[in-house]
Amino acid sequence: MKVYNSPENWPSPPVGWQPHEGWHPDPAWGPPPPGHEFWIEVPEMAYSPEPGGKALTTTAFVLGAVAIVVCWIPILNILGFLLGLSAVVMAIVVLATKRRTELSVQGMTIAALVMGGASLIGVIAFQATYTSASNERHAASSASAVSQSATPSTNSTQPATSTPEPVVAVDGSAEKPHALGAAAIVGNEYQVQVVNVKLDATQEVVANNMFNRPPKGRYILVGLAVTYAGAKEGNPWVDLSPTFVGTDARQYDASACGASLENGAMNVPTLEKGGQANYQVCMDVPTGAIEGGKIFVQKTFSTNSKSRVYWGLR
């Protein structure tokens, strides 16, 4: 297969990057060396778009994420245990090799190790709780059967039905989102503010890095301010998941952007209790689904939709 070969006197692109349609080099880079070949043939098996250790780290991270989601589901938690164990082993292998990987890869490796270990503990705890609860239900059922057989039945008056109280929308819900700038607690560990939202940041995002690709729809930039209030330490880029809810009834998170940002979430250092950080995330949203949309933030991999906190666009 053929891969792009950047001239030595030009900036080095990320590993695996290929020029997209309409891309042109910066004239300030100067001309390439005479006879330079921009496309070279390499064996397909020898070409790897990821640096050493990153592919294994990514696999461990995905396995750990799936394991921690299914570890509380009966029957599936057996699969969660195996996935979590695989994630732990892969993460340990990457850390033990002591490769000089970039900070983001190291962070993903540690996150994969934590999630894999947590899923193993979760499966064990769930199995113990489930077994105990099952035994209690069986004992209660037996006792109830004995009591009913020994006590004659009597007619009882059916309790009067009551009219359910109307549901009142609370601040920060999808029905009543916070205004921009309002602070809210997310996951009991973070105070979060959606400071601002740029509904058309396409030009800004593309211009930030020469390797950023144009969006399929329109880039949206969301500015966040967070304060960690937990007892240990926090990594907002791992712990929190900002998501845009479009008027097309679809969700768009930061993974739909994939662009490099000047003040991106990956640049935020680990926070101790009371630590604060300001950063941006971007989403690639269809143009017709932006106006009237909402943004919510929740703990990453949370399966409880009630834990989401919503903000409006104004």
PDB file of C-alpha atoms in Angstrom:
ATOM      1  CA  MET A   1       0.000   0.000   0.000  1.00  0.00           C
ATOM      2  CA  LYS A   2       1.076   3.619  -0.522  1.00  0.00           C
ATOM      3  CA  VAL A   3       1.498   6.074   2.357  1.00  0.00           C
ATOM      4  CA  TYR A   4       2.242   9.766   2.448  1.00  0.00           C
ATOM      5  CA  ASN A   5       5.936  10.653   2.856  1.00  0.00           C
ATOM      6  CA  SER A   6       6.479  14.184   4.186  1.00  0.00           C
ATOM      7  CA  PRO A   7       9.709  15.980   3.114  1.00  0.00           C
ATOM      8  CA  GLU A   8      12.354  16.297   5.830  1.00  0.00           C
ATOM      9  CA  ASN A   9      12.265  20.119   5.699  1.00  0.00           C
ATOM     10  CA  TRP A  10       8.475  20.188   6.301  1.00  0.00           C
ATOM     11  CA  PRO A  11       6.728  19.718   9.703  1.00  0.00           C
ATOM     12  CA  SER A  12       6.187  16.064  10.582  1.00  0.00           C
ATOM     13  CA  PRO A  13       2.465  15.084  10.525  1.00  0.00           C
ATOM     14  CA  PRO A  14       0.929  12.661  13.078  1.00  0.00           C
ATOM     15  CA  VAL A  15       1.605   8.987  12.440  1.00  0.00           C
ATOM     16  CA  GLY A  16      -0.875   7.613   9.934  1.00  0.00           C
ATOM     17  CA  TRP A  17      -2.030  11.026   8.670  1.00  0.00           C
ATOM     18  CA  GLN A  18      -2.938  11.263   4.990  1.00  0.00           C
ATOM     19  CA  PRO A  19      -3.621  14.510   3.047  1.00  0.00           C
ATOM     20  CA  HIS A  20      -7.337  15.113   2.586  1.00  0.00           C
ATOM     21  CA  GLU A  21      -8.953  16.481  -0.543  1.00  0.00           C
ATOM     22  CA  GLY A  22      -8.167  20.156  -1.054  1.00  0.00           C
ATOM     23  CA  TRP A  23      -5.175  20.160   1.347  1.00  0.00           C
ATOM     24  CA  HIS A  24      -2.186  22.303   0.341  1.00  0.00           C
ATOM     25  CA  PRO A  25       1.148  22.725   2.145  1.00  0.00           C
ATOM     26  CA  ASP A  26       2.008  26.036   3.771  1.00  0.00           C
ATOM     27  CA  PRO A  27       4.135  28.118   1.342  1.00  0.00           C
ATOM     28  CA  ALA A  28       6.310  29.097   4.317  1.00  0.00           C
ATOM     29  CA  TRP A  29       7.642  25.534   4.453  1.00  0.00           C
ATOM     30  CA  GLY A  30       9.566  26.049   1.251  1.00  0.00           C
ATOM     31  CA  PRO A  31       9.928  23.660  -1.696  1.00  0.00           C
ATOM     32  CA  PRO A  32      10.555  19.930  -1.107  1.00  0.00           C
ATOM     33  CA  PRO A  33      14.011  18.497  -1.885  1.00  0.00           C
ATOM     34  CA  PRO A  34      14.553  17.736  -5.588  1.00  0.00           C
ATOM     35  CA  GLY A  35      13.238  14.325  -6.555  1.00  0.00           C
ATOM     36  CA  HIS A  36      11.324  13.808  -3.307  1.00  0.00           C
ATOM     37  CA  GLU A  37       8.640  11.104  -3.527  1.00  0.00           C
ATOM     38  CA  PHE A  38       5.449  12.113  -1.715  1.00  0.00           C
ATOM     39  CA  TRP A  39       3.940   8.623  -1.873  1.00  0.00           C
ATOM     40  CA  ILE A  40       5.973   5.520  -1.094  1.00  0.00           C
ATOM     41  CA  GLU A  41       5.031   1.863  -1.253  1.00  0.00           C
ATOM     42  CA  VAL A  42       5.196  -0.083   2.033  1.00  0.00           C
ATOM     43  CA  PRO A  43       4.125  -3.647   2.878  1.00  0.00           C
ATOM     44  CA  GLU A  44       0.593  -3.582   4.260  1.00  0.00           C
ATOM     45  CA  MET A  45       1.529  -5.746   7.254  1.00  0.00           C
ATOM     46  CA  ALA A  46       4.435  -3.456   8.092  1.00  0.00           C
ATOM     47  CA  TYR A  47       2.304  -0.309   8.140  1.00  0.00           C
ATOM     48  CA  SER A  48       0.883   0.554  11.546  1.00  0.00           C
ATOM     49  CA  PRO A  49      -0.924   3.904  11.992  1.00  0.00           C
ATOM     50  CA  GLU A  50      -0.412   3.844  15.740  1.00  0.00           C
ATOM     51  CA  PRO A  51       2.845   4.094  17.669  1.00  0.00           C
ATOM     52  CA  GLY A  52       4.035   1.129  19.707  1.00  0.00           C
ATOM     53  CA  GLY A  53       1.867   0.465  22.729  1.00  0.00           C
ATOM     54  CA  LYS A  54      -1.015   2.720  21.684  1.00  0.00           C
ATOM     55  CA  ALA A  55      -3.007   0.001  19.905  1.00  0.00           C
ATOM     56  CA  LEU A  56      -2.761  -2.272  22.946  1.00  0.00           C
ATOM     57  CA  THR A  57      -3.677   0.637  25.219  1.00  0.00           C
ATOM     58  CA  THR A  58      -6.728   1.490  23.116  1.00  0.00           C
ATOM     59  CA  THR A  59      -7.871  -2.144  23.172  1.00  0.00           C
ATOM     60  CA  ALA A  60      -7.425  -2.321  26.960  1.00  0.00           C
ATOM     61  CA  PHE A  61      -9.347   0.952  27.398  1.00  0.00           C
ATOM     62  CA  VAL A  62     -12.289  -0.285  25.297  1.00  0.00           C
ATOM     63  CA  LEU A  63     -12.385  -3.671  27.057  1.00  0.00           C
ATOM     64  CA  GLY A  64     -12.252  -1.963  30.468  1.00  0.00           C
ATOM     65  CA  ALA A  65     -15.054   0.428  29.496  1.00  0.00           C
ATOM     66  CA  VAL A  66     -17.320  -2.408  28.308  1.00  0.00           C
ATOM     67  CA  ALA A  67     -16.471  -4.510  31.363  1.00  0.00           C
ATOM     68  CA  ILE A  68     -17.382  -1.786  33.848  1.00  0.00           C
ATOM     69  CA  VAL A  69     -20.741  -1.287  32.083  1.00  0.00           C
ATOM     70  CA  VAL A  70     -21.792  -4.959  32.044  1.00  0.00           C
ATOM     71  CA  CYS A  71     -20.308  -6.005  35.391  1.00  0.00           C
ATOM     72  CA  TRP A  72     -23.653  -5.222  37.119  1.00  0.00           C
ATOM     73  CA  ILE A  73     -25.823  -7.110  34.623  1.00  0.00           C
ATOM     74  CA  PRO A  74     -26.711 -10.714  35.554  1.00  0.00           C
ATOM     75  CA  ILE A  75     -25.201 -13.369  33.281  1.00  0.00           C
ATOM     76  CA  LEU A  76     -23.409 -10.708  31.202  1.00  0.00           C
ATOM     77  CA  ASN A  77     -21.218  -9.931  34.201  1.00  0.00           C
ATOM     78  CA  ILE A  78     -19.411 -13.203  33.546  1.00  0.00           C
ATOM     79  CA  LEU A  79     -18.322 -11.716  30.221  1.00  0.00           C
ATOM     80  CA  GLY A  80     -17.545  -8.463  32.080  1.00  0.00           C
ATOM     81  CA  PHE A  81     -15.188 -10.364  34.399  1.00  0.00           C
ATOM     82  CA  LEU A  82     -13.270 -11.832  31.449  1.00  0.00           C
ATOM     83  CA  LEU A  83     -13.104  -8.477  29.651  1.00  0.00           C
ATOM     84  CA  GLY A  84     -11.989  -6.689  32.808  1.00  0.00           C
ATOM     85  CA  LEU A  85      -9.282  -9.283  33.429  1.00  0.00           C
ATOM     86  CA  SER A  86      -8.067  -8.881  29.834  1.00  0.00           C
ATOM     87  CA  ALA A  87      -7.984  -5.086  30.225  1.00  0.00           C
ATOM     88  CA  VAL A  88      -5.916  -5.345  33.415  1.00  0.00           C
ATOM     89  CA  VAL A  89      -3.422  -7.740  31.809  1.00  0.00           C
ATOM     90  CA  MET A  90      -3.016  -5.566  28.687  1.00  0.00           C
ATOM     91  CA  ALA A  91      -2.584  -2.390  30.728  1.00  0.00           C
ATOM     92  CA  ILE A  92       0.044  -4.032  32.943  1.00  0.00           C
ATOM     93  CA  VAL A  93       1.905  -5.244  29.835  1.00  0.00           C
ATOM     94  CA  VAL A  94       2.002  -1.705  28.401  1.00  0.00           C
ATOM     95  CA  LEU A  95       3.132  -0.175  31.699  1.00  0.00           C
ATOM     96  CA  ALA A  96       5.731  -2.913  32.257  1.00  0.00           C
ATOM     97  CA  THR A  97       7.371  -2.347  28.873  1.00  0.00           C
ATOM     98  CA  LYS A  98       8.165   1.260  29.936  1.00  0.00           C
ATOM     99  CA  ARG A  99       7.778   2.597  26.414  1.00  0.00           C
ATOM    100  CA  ARG A 100       8.228   6.311  25.964  1.00  0.00           C
ATOM    101  CA  THR A 101       4.607   6.930  25.079  1.00  0.00           C
ATOM    102  CA  GLU A 102       2.913  10.313  25.050  1.00  0.00           C
ATOM    103  CA  LEU A 103       1.036  11.525  28.119  1.00  0.00           C
ATOM    104  CA  SER A 104      -2.401  10.765  26.636  1.00  0.00           C
ATOM    105  CA  VAL A 105      -1.431   7.116  26.064  1.00  0.00           C
ATOM    106  CA  GLN A 106      -0.144   6.801  29.626  1.00  0.00           C
ATOM    107  CA  GLY A 107      -3.386   8.279  30.915  1.00  0.00           C
ATOM    108  CA  MET A 108      -5.465   5.849  28.840  1.00  0.00           C
ATOM    109  CA  THR A 109      -3.381   2.930  30.096  1.00  0.00           C
ATOM    110  CA  ILE A 110      -3.946   3.884  33.731  1.00  0.00           C
ATOM    111  CA  ALA A 111      -7.655   4.479  33.048  1.00  0.00           C
ATOM    112  CA  ALA A 112      -7.917   1.026  31.421  1.00  0.00           C
ATOM    113  CA  LEU A 113      -6.187  -0.549  34.429  1.00  0.00           C
ATOM    114  CA  VAL A 114      -8.527   1.223  36.863  1.00  0.00           C
ATOM    115  CA  MET A 115     -11.685   0.352  34.907  1.00  0.00           C
ATOM    116  CA  GLY A 116     -10.614  -3.272  34.476  1.00  0.00           C
ATOM    117  CA  GLY A 117      -9.846  -3.624  38.186  1.00  0.00           C
ATOM    118  CA  ALA A 118     -13.095  -1.895  39.146  1.00  0.00           C
ATOM    119  CA  SER A 119     -15.087  -4.247  36.909  1.00  0.00           C
ATOM    120  CA  LEU A 120     -13.517  -7.290  38.597  1.00  0.00           C
ATOM    121  CA  ILE A 121     -14.430  -5.927  42.024  1.00  0.00           C
ATOM    122  CA  GLY A 122     -17.901  -5.044  40.737  1.00  0.00           C
ATOM    123  CA  VAL A 123     -18.568  -8.580  39.479  1.00  0.00           C
ATOM    124  CA  ILE A 124     -17.460 -10.113  42.776  1.00  0.00           C
ATOM    125  CA  ALA A 125     -19.524  -7.629  44.808  1.00  0.00           C
ATOM    126  CA  PHE A 126     -22.594  -8.126  42.594  1.00  0.00           C
ATOM    127  CA  GLN A 127     -22.400 -11.907  42.817  1.00  0.00           C
ATOM    128  CA  ALA A 128     -22.100 -11.756  46.620  1.00  0.00           C
ATOM    129  CA  THR A 129     -25.022  -9.309  46.909  1.00  0.00           C
ATOM    130  CA  TYR A 130     -27.165 -11.242  44.435  1.00  0.00           C
ATOM    131  CA  THR A 131     -26.586 -14.547  46.227  1.00  0.00           C
ATOM    132  CA  SER A 132     -27.379 -13.003  49.622  1.00  0.00           C
ATOM    133  CA  ALA A 133     -30.550 -11.327  48.313  1.00  0.00           C
ATOM    134  CA  SER A 134     -31.665 -14.552  46.610  1.00  0.00           C
ATOM    135  CA  ASN A 135     -31.266 -16.498  49.836  1.00  0.00           C
ATOM    136  CA  GLU A 136     -33.249 -13.865  51.761  1.00  0.00           C
ATOM    137  CA  ARG A 137     -36.074 -13.910  49.196  1.00  0.00           C
ATOM    138  CA  HIS A 138     -36.225 -17.696  49.340  1.00  0.00           C
ATOM    139  CA  ALA A 139     -36.400 -17.665  53.141  1.00  0.00           C
ATOM    140  CA  ALA A 140     -39.092 -14.962  53.132  1.00  0.00           C
ATOM    141  CA  SER A 141     -41.114 -16.857  50.507  1.00  0.00           C
ATOM    142  CA  SER A 142     -40.997 -20.031  52.574  1.00  0.00           C
ATOM    143  CA  ALA A 143     -42.043 -18.205  55.730  1.00  0.00           C
ATOM    144  CA  SER A 144     -44.936 -16.501  53.912  1.00  0.00           C
ATOM    145  CA  ALA A 145     -46.198 -19.814  52.543  1.00  0.00           C
ATOM    146  CA  VAL A 146     -46.233 -21.351  56.013  1.00  0.00           C
ATOM    147  CA  SER A 147     -48.038 -18.304  57.468  1.00  0.00           C
ATOM    148  CA  GLN A 148     -50.720 -18.306  54.755  1.00  0.00           C
ATOM    149  CA  SER A 149     -51.432 -22.025  55.169  1.00  0.00           C
ATOM    150  CA  ALA A 150     -51.948 -21.587  58.932  1.00  0.00           C
ATOM    151  CA  THR A 151     -54.068 -18.402  58.824  1.00  0.00           C
ATOM    152  CA  PRO A 152     -57.631 -18.373  57.442  1.00  0.00           C
ATOM    153  CA  SER A 153     -58.216 -15.917  54.663  1.00  0.00           C
ATOM    154  CA  THR A 154     -60.348 -12.816  55.359  1.00  0.00           C
ATOM    155  CA  ASN A 155     -61.913 -10.289  53.047  1.00  0.00           C
ATOM    156  CA  SER A 156     -60.169  -6.972  53.159  1.00  0.00           C
ATOM    157  CA  THR A 157     -61.163  -3.617  51.792  1.00  0.00           C
ATOM    158  CA  GLN A 158     -59.167  -2.529  48.768  1.00  0.00           C
ATOM    159  CA  PRO A 159     -57.132   0.593  49.527  1.00  0.00           C
ATOM    160  CA  ALA A 160     -58.368   3.750  47.854  1.00  0.00           C
ATOM    161  CA  THR A 161     -56.381   4.748  44.811  1.00  0.00           C
ATOM    162  CA  SER A 162     -54.694   8.123  44.971  1.00  0.00           C
ATOM    163  CA  THR A 163     -54.141  10.535  42.123  1.00  0.00           C
ATOM    164  CA  PRO A 164     -50.409  10.704  41.256  1.00  0.00           C
ATOM    165  CA  GLU A 165     -48.814  14.056  41.843  1.00  0.00           C
ATOM    166  CA  PRO A 166     -47.760  15.940  38.699  1.00  0.00           C
ATOM    167  CA  VAL A 167     -44.064  15.731  37.838  1.00  0.00           C
ATOM    168  CA  VAL A 168     -42.321  19.073  38.346  1.00  0.00           C
ATOM    169  CA  ALA A 169     -39.311  19.811  36.145  1.00  0.00           C
ATOM    170  CA  VAL A 170     -36.198  20.521  38.223  1.00  0.00           C
ATOM    171  CA  ASP A 171     -33.361  22.871  37.351  1.00  0.00           C
ATOM    172  CA  GLY A 172     -30.773  21.187  35.171  1.00  0.00           C
ATOM    173  CA  SER A 173     -33.173  18.641  33.692  1.00  0.00           C
ATOM    174  CA  ALA A 174     -33.830  18.202  29.975  1.00  0.00           C
ATOM    175  CA  GLU A 175     -37.172  19.990  30.428  1.00  0.00           C
ATOM    176  CA  LYS A 176     -35.618  22.874  32.389  1.00  0.00           C
ATOM    177  CA  PRO A 177     -31.918  23.204  31.457  1.00  0.00           C
ATOM    178  CA  HIS A 178     -29.532  25.580  33.254  1.00  0.00           C
ATOM    179  CA  ALA A 179     -28.552  28.853  31.634  1.00  0.00           C
ATOM    180  CA  LEU A 180     -24.965  29.156  30.380  1.00  0.00           C
ATOM    181  CA  GLY A 181     -22.609  29.995  33.241  1.00  0.00           C
ATOM    182  CA  ALA A 182     -24.688  28.237  35.904  1.00  0.00           C
ATOM    183  CA  ALA A 183     -22.760  25.805  38.123  1.00  0.00           C
ATOM    184  CA  ALA A 184     -24.011  22.310  38.943  1.00  0.00           C
ATOM    185  CA  ILE A 185     -22.716  19.178  40.681  1.00  0.00           C
ATOM    186  CA  VAL A 186     -22.022  16.229  38.364  1.00  0.00           C
ATOM    187  CA  GLY A 187     -21.415  12.782  39.805  1.00  0.00           C
ATOM    188  CA  ASN A 188     -20.824  14.081  43.365  1.00  0.00           C
ATOM    189  CA  GLU A 189     -17.190  14.778  42.475  1.00  0.00           C
ATOM    190  CA  TYR A 190     -17.230  17.728  40.090  1.00  0.00           C
ATOM    191  CA  GLN A 191     -18.714  21.194  40.040  1.00  0.00           C
ATOM    192  CA  VAL A 192     -19.248  21.968  36.372  1.00  0.00           C
ATOM    193  CA  GLN A 193     -20.082  25.132  34.468  1.00  0.00           C
ATOM    194  CA  VAL A 194     -20.835  25.313  30.763  1.00  0.00           C
ATOM    195  CA  VAL A 195     -19.318  28.756  30.327  1.00  0.00           C
ATOM    196  CA  ASN A 196     -20.013  29.386  26.647  1.00  0.00           C
ATOM    197  CA  VAL A 197     -21.024  27.668  23.426  1.00  0.00           C
ATOM    198  CA  LYS A 198     -19.842  28.710  19.950  1.00  0.00           C
ATOM    199  CA  LEU A 199     -22.432  27.391  17.524  1.00  0.00           C
ATOM    200  CA  ASP A 200     -20.234  27.936  14.458  1.00  0.00           C
ATOM    201  CA  ALA A 201     -16.585  27.314  15.321  1.00  0.00           C
ATOM    202  CA  THR A 202     -15.691  25.494  12.097  1.00  0.00           C
ATOM    203  CA  GLN A 203     -13.200  28.089  10.869  1.00  0.00           C
ATOM    204  CA  GLU A 204     -11.562  28.413  14.298  1.00  0.00           C
ATOM    205  CA  VAL A 205     -11.161  24.647  14.765  1.00  0.00           C
ATOM    206  CA  VAL A 206      -9.834  23.983  11.248  1.00  0.00           C
ATOM    207  CA  ALA A 207      -7.369  26.884  11.510  1.00  0.00           C
ATOM    208  CA  ASN A 208      -6.054  25.694  14.887  1.00  0.00           C
ATOM    209  CA  ASN A 209      -4.104  22.800  13.394  1.00  0.00           C
ATOM    210  CA  MET A 210      -3.151  22.143   9.788  1.00  0.00           C
ATOM    211  CA  PHE A 211      -4.125  18.474  10.216  1.00  0.00           C
ATOM    212  CA  ASN A 212      -7.686  19.197  11.435  1.00  0.00           C
ATOM    213  CA  ARG A 213     -10.188  18.002   8.861  1.00  0.00           C
ATOM    214  CA  PRO A 214     -13.322  19.944   7.867  1.00  0.00           C
ATOM    215  CA  PRO A 215     -16.481  18.744   9.681  1.00  0.00           C
ATOM    216  CA  LYS A 216     -19.284  16.748   8.128  1.00  0.00           C
ATOM    217  CA  GLY A 217     -21.716  19.313   9.531  1.00  0.00           C
ATOM    218  CA  ARG A 218     -20.533  22.186  11.714  1.00  0.00           C
ATOM    219  CA  TYR A 219     -18.015  22.295  14.557  1.00  0.00           C
ATOM    220  CA  ILE A 220     -19.432  23.455  17.904  1.00  0.00           C
ATOM    221  CA  LEU A 221     -17.046  24.584  20.667  1.00  0.00           C
ATOM    222  CA  VAL A 222     -18.160  24.164  24.290  1.00  0.00           C
ATOM    223  CA  GLY A 223     -16.199  25.970  27.027  1.00  0.00           C
ATOM    224  CA  LEU A 224     -16.190  24.197  30.420  1.00  0.00           C
ATOM    225  CA  ALA A 225     -15.005  25.219  33.890  1.00  0.00           C
ATOM    226  CA  VAL A 226     -14.663  22.389  36.423  1.00  0.00           C
ATOM    227  CA  THR A 227     -13.664  22.058  40.063  1.00  0.00           C
ATOM    228  CA  TYR A 228     -12.751  18.639  41.463  1.00  0.00           C
ATOM    229  CA  ALA A 229     -14.347  17.994  44.866  1.00  0.00           C
ATOM    230  CA  GLY A 230     -13.576  14.299  45.283  1.00  0.00           C
ATOM    231  CA  ALA A 231     -11.429  12.728  47.967  1.00  0.00           C
ATOM    232  CA  LYS A 232      -8.700  11.360  45.679  1.00  0.00           C
ATOM    233  CA  GLU A 233      -7.804  12.839  42.284  1.00  0.00           C
ATOM    234  CA  GLY A 234      -9.629  13.538  39.064  1.00  0.00           C
ATOM    235  CA  ASN A 235      -8.998  13.662  35.318  1.00  0.00           C
ATOM    236  CA  PRO A 236     -11.891  15.590  33.743  1.00  0.00           C
ATOM    237  CA  TRP A 237     -11.106  14.367  30.215  1.00  0.00           C
ATOM    238  CA  VAL A 238     -11.627  10.785  31.465  1.00  0.00           C
ATOM    239  CA  ASP A 239     -14.281  11.311  34.170  1.00  0.00           C
ATOM    240  CA  LEU A 240     -16.721  13.648  32.407  1.00  0.00           C
ATOM    241  CA  SER A 241     -18.624  13.231  29.149  1.00  0.00           C
ATOM    242  CA  PRO A 242     -20.082  16.438  27.601  1.00  0.00           C
ATOM    243  CA  THR A 243     -22.697  15.665  24.938  1.00  0.00           C
ATOM    244  CA  PHE A 244     -24.725  17.798  22.509  1.00  0.00           C
ATOM    245  CA  VAL A 245     -28.364  16.782  22.014  1.00  0.00           C
ATOM    246  CA  GLY A 246     -29.475  17.917  18.576  1.00  0.00           C
ATOM    247  CA  THR A 247     -32.983  18.762  17.466  1.00  0.00           C
ATOM    248  CA  ASP A 248     -32.780  15.632  15.292  1.00  0.00           C
ATOM    249  CA  ALA A 249     -33.115  13.586  18.526  1.00  0.00           C
ATOM    250  CA  ARG A 250     -29.507  12.395  18.276  1.00  0.00           C
ATOM    251  CA  GLN A 251     -26.535  12.797  20.603  1.00  0.00           C
ATOM    252  CA  TYR A 252     -23.093  14.053  19.526  1.00  0.00           C
ATOM    253  CA  ASP A 253     -20.103  13.796  21.876  1.00  0.00           C
ATOM    254  CA  ALA A 254     -16.478  14.890  21.577  1.00  0.00           C
ATOM    255  CA  SER A 255     -15.524  11.672  19.761  1.00  0.00           C
ATOM    256  CA  ALA A 256     -17.467  13.010  16.751  1.00  0.00           C
ATOM    257  CA  CYS A 257     -14.991  15.880  16.455  1.00  0.00           C
ATOM    258  CA  GLY A 258     -11.505  14.343  16.544  1.00  0.00           C
ATOM    259  CA  ALA A 259      -9.792  17.701  16.024  1.00  0.00           C
ATOM    260  CA  SER A 260      -6.829  19.107  17.923  1.00  0.00           C
ATOM    261  CA  LEU A 261      -7.774  22.118  20.084  1.00  0.00           C
ATOM    262  CA  GLU A 262      -5.559  24.812  21.559  1.00  0.00           C
ATOM    263  CA  ASN A 263      -7.233  24.425  24.968  1.00  0.00           C
ATOM    264  CA  GLY A 264      -8.474  20.852  24.646  1.00  0.00           C
ATOM    265  CA  ALA A 265      -9.498  18.516  27.470  1.00  0.00           C
ATOM    266  CA  MET A 266      -6.390  16.344  27.031  1.00  0.00           C
ATOM    267  CA  ASN A 267      -4.244  19.320  28.104  1.00  0.00           C
ATOM    268  CA  VAL A 268      -5.875  19.451  31.567  1.00  0.00           C
ATOM    269  CA  PRO A 269      -3.570  17.994  34.244  1.00  0.00           C
ATOM    270  CA  THR A 270      -4.706  15.654  37.017  1.00  0.00           C
ATOM    271  CA  LEU A 271      -6.622  17.603  39.678  1.00  0.00           C
ATOM    272  CA  GLU A 272      -6.383  17.235  43.449  1.00  0.00           C
ATOM    273  CA  LYS A 273      -9.348  18.113  45.691  1.00  0.00           C
ATOM    274  CA  GLY A 274     -10.265  21.749  45.035  1.00  0.00           C
ATOM    275  CA  GLY A 275      -8.327  21.845  41.750  1.00  0.00           C
ATOM    276  CA  GLN A 276      -9.866  23.887  38.940  1.00  0.00           C
ATOM    277  CA  ALA A 277      -9.534  23.778  35.168  1.00  0.00           C
ATOM    278  CA  ASN A 278     -10.945  25.494  32.101  1.00  0.00           C
ATOM    279  CA  TYR A 279     -10.961  23.710  28.749  1.00  0.00           C
ATOM    280  CA  GLN A 280     -12.907  23.219  25.512  1.00  0.00           C
ATOM    281  CA  VAL A 281     -14.481  20.284  23.743  1.00  0.00           C
ATOM    282  CA  CYS A 282     -15.877  20.242  20.215  1.00  0.00           C
ATOM    283  CA  MET A 283     -18.643  18.302  18.508  1.00  0.00           C
ATOM    284  CA  ASP A 284     -19.377  17.782  14.819  1.00  0.00           C
ATOM    285  CA  VAL A 285     -23.151  18.391  14.548  1.00  0.00           C
ATOM    286  CA  PRO A 286     -25.363  18.557  11.435  1.00  0.00           C
ATOM    287  CA  THR A 287     -26.179  22.188  10.682  1.00  0.00           C
ATOM    288  CA  GLY A 288     -29.942  21.679  10.802  1.00  0.00           C
ATOM    289  CA  ALA A 289     -29.819  20.046  14.248  1.00  0.00           C
ATOM    290  CA  ILE A 290     -28.040  22.843  16.155  1.00  0.00           C
ATOM    291  CA  GLU A 291     -30.553  25.604  16.879  1.00  0.00           C
ATOM    292  CA  GLY A 292     -32.710  24.623  19.852  1.00  0.00           C
ATOM    293  CA  GLY A 293     -30.355  21.869  20.986  1.00  0.00           C
ATOM    294  CA  LYS A 294     -29.079  21.227  24.511  1.00  0.00           C
ATOM    295  CA  ILE A 295     -25.871  20.138  26.203  1.00  0.00           C
ATOM    296  CA  PHE A 296     -25.610  17.688  29.068  1.00  0.00           C
ATOM    297  CA  VAL A 297     -22.652  16.542  31.160  1.00  0.00           C
ATOM    298  CA  GLN A 298     -22.520  13.279  33.072  1.00  0.00           C
ATOM    299  CA  LYS A 299     -19.953  10.882  34.489  1.00  0.00           C
ATOM    300  CA  THR A 300     -18.302   8.841  31.737  1.00  0.00           C
ATOM    301  CA  PHE A 301     -19.842   5.380  31.218  1.00  0.00           C
ATOM    302  CA  SER A 302     -22.757   6.234  33.527  1.00  0.00           C
ATOM    303  CA  THR A 303     -25.886   4.222  32.683  1.00  0.00           C
ATOM    304  CA  ASN A 304     -28.188   6.427  34.771  1.00  0.00           C
ATOM    305  CA  SER A 305     -29.783   9.064  32.536  1.00  0.00           C
ATOM    306  CA  LYS A 306     -31.100  10.855  35.652  1.00  0.00           C
ATOM    307  CA  SER A 307     -27.516  11.777  36.578  1.00  0.00           C
ATOM    308  CA  ARG A 308     -27.232  14.053  33.548  1.00  0.00           C
ATOM    309  CA  VAL A 309     -27.166  17.816  34.048  1.00  0.00           C
ATOM    310  CA  TYR A 310     -28.422  19.912  31.121  1.00  0.00           C
ATOM    311  CA  TRP A 311     -27.569  23.425  29.911  1.00  0.00           C
ATOM    312  CA  GLY A 312     -29.336  25.434  27.225  1.00  0.00           C
ATOM    313  CA  LEU A 313     -27.510  27.220  24.414  1.00  0.00           C
ATOM    314  CA  ARG A 314     -28.164  30.710  25.839  1.00  0.00           C
TER     315      ARG A 314
END
